[in-house]
Coordinates of C-alpha atoms in Angstrom, one line a residue:
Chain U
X1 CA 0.0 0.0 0.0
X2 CA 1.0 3.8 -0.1
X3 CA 2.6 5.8 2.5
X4 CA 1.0 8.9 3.2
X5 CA 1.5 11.1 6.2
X6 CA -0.4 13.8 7.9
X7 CA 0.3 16.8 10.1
X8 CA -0.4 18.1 12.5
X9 CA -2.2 14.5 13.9
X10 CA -3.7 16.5 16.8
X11 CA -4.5 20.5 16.7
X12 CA -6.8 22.6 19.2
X13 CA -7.1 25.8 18.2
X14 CA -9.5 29.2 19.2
X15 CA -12.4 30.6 17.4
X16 CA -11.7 32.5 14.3
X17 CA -8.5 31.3 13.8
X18 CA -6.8 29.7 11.1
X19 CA -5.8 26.5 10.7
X20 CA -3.2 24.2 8.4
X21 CA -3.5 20.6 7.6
X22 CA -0.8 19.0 5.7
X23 CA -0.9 15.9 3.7
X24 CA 2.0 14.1 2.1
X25 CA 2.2 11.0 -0.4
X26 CA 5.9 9.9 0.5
X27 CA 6.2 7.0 -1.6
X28 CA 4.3 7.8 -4.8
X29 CA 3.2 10.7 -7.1
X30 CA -0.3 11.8 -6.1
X31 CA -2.1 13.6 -9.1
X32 CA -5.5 13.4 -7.1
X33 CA -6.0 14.5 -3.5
X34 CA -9.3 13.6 -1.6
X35 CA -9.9 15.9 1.5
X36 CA -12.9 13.7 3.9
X37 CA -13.7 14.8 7.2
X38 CA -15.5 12.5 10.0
X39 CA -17.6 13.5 12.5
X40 CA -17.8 11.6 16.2
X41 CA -19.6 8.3 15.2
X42 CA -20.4 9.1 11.9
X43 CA -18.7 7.8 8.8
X44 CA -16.2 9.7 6.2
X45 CA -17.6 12.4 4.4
X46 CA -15.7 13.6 1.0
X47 CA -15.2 17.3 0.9
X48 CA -13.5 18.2 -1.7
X49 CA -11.3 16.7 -4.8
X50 CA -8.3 18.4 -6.3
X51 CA -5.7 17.4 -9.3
X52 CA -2.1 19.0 -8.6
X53 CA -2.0 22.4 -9.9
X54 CA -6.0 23.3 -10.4
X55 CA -8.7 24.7 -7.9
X56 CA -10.2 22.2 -5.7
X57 CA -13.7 20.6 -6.5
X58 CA -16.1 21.3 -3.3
X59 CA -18.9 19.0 -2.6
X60 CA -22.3 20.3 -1.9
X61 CA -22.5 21.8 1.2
X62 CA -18.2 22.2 1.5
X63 CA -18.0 26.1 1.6
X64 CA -14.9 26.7 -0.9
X65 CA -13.9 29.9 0.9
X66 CA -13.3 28.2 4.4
X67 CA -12.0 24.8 2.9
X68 CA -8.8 25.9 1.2
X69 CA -6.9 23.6 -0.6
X70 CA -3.8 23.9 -2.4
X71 CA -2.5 21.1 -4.2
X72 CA 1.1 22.7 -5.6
X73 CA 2.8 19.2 -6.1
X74 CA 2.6 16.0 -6.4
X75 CA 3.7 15.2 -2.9
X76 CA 1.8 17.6 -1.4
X77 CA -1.6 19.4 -0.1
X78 CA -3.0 21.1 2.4
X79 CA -6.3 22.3 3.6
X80 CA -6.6 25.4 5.6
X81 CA -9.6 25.6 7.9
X82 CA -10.2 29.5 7.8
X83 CA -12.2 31.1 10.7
X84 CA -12.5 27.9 12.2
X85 CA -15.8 27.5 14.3
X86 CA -16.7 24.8 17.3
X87 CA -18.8 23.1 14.4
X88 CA -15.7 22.5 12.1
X89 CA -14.1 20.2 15.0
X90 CA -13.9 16.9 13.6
X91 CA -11.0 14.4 12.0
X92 CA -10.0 15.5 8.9
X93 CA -8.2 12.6 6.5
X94 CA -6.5 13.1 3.5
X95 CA -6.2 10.3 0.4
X96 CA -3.3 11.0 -2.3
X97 CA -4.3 9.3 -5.7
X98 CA -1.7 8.4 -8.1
X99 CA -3.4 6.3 -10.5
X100 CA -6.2 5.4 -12.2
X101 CA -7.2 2.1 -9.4
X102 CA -10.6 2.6 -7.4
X103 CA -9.2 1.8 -4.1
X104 CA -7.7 4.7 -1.9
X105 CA -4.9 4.9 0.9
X106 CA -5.6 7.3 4.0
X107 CA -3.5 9.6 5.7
X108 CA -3.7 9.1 9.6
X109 CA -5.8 11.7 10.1
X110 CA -5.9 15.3 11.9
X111 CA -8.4 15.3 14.9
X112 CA -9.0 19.0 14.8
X113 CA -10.3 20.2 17.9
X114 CA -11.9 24.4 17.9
X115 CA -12.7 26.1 21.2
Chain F
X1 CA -27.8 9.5 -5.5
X2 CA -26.1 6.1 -4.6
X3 CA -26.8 5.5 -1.1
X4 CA -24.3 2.9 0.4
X5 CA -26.1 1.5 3.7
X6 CA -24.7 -0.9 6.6
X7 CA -27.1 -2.0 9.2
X8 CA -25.9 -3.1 11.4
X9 CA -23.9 -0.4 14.0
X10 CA -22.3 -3.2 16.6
X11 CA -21.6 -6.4 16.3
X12 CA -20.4 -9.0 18.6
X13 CA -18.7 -12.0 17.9
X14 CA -17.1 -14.9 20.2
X15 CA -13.6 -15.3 18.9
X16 CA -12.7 -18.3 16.3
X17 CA -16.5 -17.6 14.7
X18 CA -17.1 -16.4 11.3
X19 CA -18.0 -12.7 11.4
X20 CA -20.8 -11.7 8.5
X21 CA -20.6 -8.1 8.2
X22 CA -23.7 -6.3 5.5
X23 CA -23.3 -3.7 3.1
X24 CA -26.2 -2.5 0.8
X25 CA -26.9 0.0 -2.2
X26 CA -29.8 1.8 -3.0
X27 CA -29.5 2.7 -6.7
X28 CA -27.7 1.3 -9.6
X29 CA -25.3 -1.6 -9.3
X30 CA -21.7 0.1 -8.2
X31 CA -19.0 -0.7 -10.5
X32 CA -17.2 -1.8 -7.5
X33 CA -17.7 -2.0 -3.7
X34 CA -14.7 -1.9 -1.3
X35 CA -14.4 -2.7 2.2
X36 CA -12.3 -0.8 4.7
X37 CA -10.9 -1.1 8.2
X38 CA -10.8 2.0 11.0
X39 CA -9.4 1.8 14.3
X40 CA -10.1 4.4 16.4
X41 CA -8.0 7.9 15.9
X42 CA -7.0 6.7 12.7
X43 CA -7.6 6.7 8.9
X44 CA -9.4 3.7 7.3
X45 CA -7.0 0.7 5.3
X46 CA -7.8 -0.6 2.3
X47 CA -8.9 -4.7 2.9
X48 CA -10.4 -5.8 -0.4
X49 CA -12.5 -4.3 -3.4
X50 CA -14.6 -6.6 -5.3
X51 CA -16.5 -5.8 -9.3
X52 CA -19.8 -6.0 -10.2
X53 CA -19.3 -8.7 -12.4
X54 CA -17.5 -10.5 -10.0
X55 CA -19.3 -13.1 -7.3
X56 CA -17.2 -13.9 -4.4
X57 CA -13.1 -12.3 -3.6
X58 CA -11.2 -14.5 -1.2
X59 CA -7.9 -12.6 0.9
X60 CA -6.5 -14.9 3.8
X61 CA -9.6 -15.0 6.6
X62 CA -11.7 -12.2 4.5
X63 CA -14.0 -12.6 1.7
X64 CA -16.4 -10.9 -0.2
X65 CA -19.2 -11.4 -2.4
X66 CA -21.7 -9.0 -4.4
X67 CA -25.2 -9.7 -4.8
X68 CA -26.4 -7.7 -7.9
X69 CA -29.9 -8.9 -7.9
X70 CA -29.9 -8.6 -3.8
X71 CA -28.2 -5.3 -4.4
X72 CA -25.6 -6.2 -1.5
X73 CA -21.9 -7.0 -0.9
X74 CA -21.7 -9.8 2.3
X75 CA -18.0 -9.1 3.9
X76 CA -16.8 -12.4 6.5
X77 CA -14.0 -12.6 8.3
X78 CA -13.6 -16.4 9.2
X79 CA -11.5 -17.7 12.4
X80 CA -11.8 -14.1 14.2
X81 CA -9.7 -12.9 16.7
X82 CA -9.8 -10.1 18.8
X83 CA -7.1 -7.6 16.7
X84 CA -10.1 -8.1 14.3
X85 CA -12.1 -6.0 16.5
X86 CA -12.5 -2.4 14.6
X87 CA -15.2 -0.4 12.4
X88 CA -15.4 -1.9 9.0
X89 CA -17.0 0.5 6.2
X90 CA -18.0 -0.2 2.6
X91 CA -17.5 1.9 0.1
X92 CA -18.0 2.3 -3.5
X93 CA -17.0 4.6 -6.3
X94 CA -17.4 5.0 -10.1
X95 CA -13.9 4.9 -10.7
X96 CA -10.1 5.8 -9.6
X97 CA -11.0 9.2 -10.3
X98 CA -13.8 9.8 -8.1
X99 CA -14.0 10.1 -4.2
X100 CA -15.1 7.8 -1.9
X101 CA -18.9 7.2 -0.7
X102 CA -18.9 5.3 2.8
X103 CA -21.5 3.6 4.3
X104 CA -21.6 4.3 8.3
X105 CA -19.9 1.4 9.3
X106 CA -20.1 -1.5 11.5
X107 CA -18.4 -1.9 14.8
X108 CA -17.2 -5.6 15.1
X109 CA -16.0 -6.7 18.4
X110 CA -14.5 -10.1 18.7
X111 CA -15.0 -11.5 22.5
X112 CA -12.2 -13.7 23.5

């Protein structure tokens, strides 16, 4: 399987602040990132899809402006929660795709955590 | 839309028995279904993925089959033991382009 790493695993941040996930593919060349997000006891959600060097595809619902995503390479993306709110606390995992197979390999996750 | 549903929340199994884990779909037949394993904290890992046009996959102690005209994938793990214990999920997508649809999962616990 893939390698894919995440960080921060763990962030706790204050209202209205800003915060930075990163996601990297160390092993392989991810064209496609999947950004999913998972609420206590409920199951992965997609939020957004992006191919290395275009704008992010949002899901309905997935507000563009306070989901950033920037996928400059192929080893890396991040999402920036902007203005983060109590609401947006939840575990945010990251999926690097770098070919054309169905199945996906997860980063271990960032619990994010907004007072 | 494809809905991707697993009944069952919790499950309970004494160890060494076959666990029978159920995954269904509400719409059109998925061009594959995949089944995934989360522990807690973490991200899910990828077990086995199985085609529409494809009755039964086998992997060690895990197999799966898909049930077109049931409209459901059956996912067993045979011989459990308790490091099985975890959330499975299903899953399908159209293709390797597309993101991930999860069903809610099913928490198996496997009782020594």
């Amino acid at each position: 399987g893939a390698v894919v790493s995440q960080h921060p695993s763990w962030v706790i941040c204050k209202s209205g602040t800003s915060v930075k996930i990163e996601c990297r593919s160390l092993d392989f060349q991810a064209t496609t990132m999947f950004w999913y997000r998972q609420f206590p006891k409920q199951s992965l959600m997609l939020m957004a899809t992006s191919n290395e060097g275009s704008k992010a595809t949002y899901e309905q619902g997935v507000e563009k402006d306070k989901f950033l995503i920037n996928h400059a390479s192929l080893t890396l993306s991040t999402l920036t929660v902007t203005s983060a709110h109590p609401e947006d606390s939840s575990f945010y995992i990251c999926s690097p795709q770098g070919t054309s197979r169905p199945e996906q390999y997860f980063g271990p996750g960032t619990r994010l955590t907004v007072t | 839309s494809q809905k991707i549903e697993q009944n069952s929340e919790a499950l309970n199994i004494q160890e060494g028995k076959t666990a029978t884990l159920t995954c269904n779909y509400t719409n059109y037949s998925p061009a594959y279904l995949q089944w995934y394993r989360q522990d807690p904290g973490r991200g899910p890992v990828f077990l086995l993925l199985i085609r529409e046009n494809e009755k039964e996959k086998r992997k060690e102690r895990l197999k799966v089959t898909f049930d077109t005209t049931l409209k459901q994938s059956l996912f067993h793990i045979t011989a459990s033991q308790p490091a099985d214990s975890a959330t499975y999920l299903c899953a399908h997508s159209g293709g390797g382009a597309d993101g991930l649809t999860f069903g809610k999962g099913t928490h198996l616990i496997i009782q020594p």
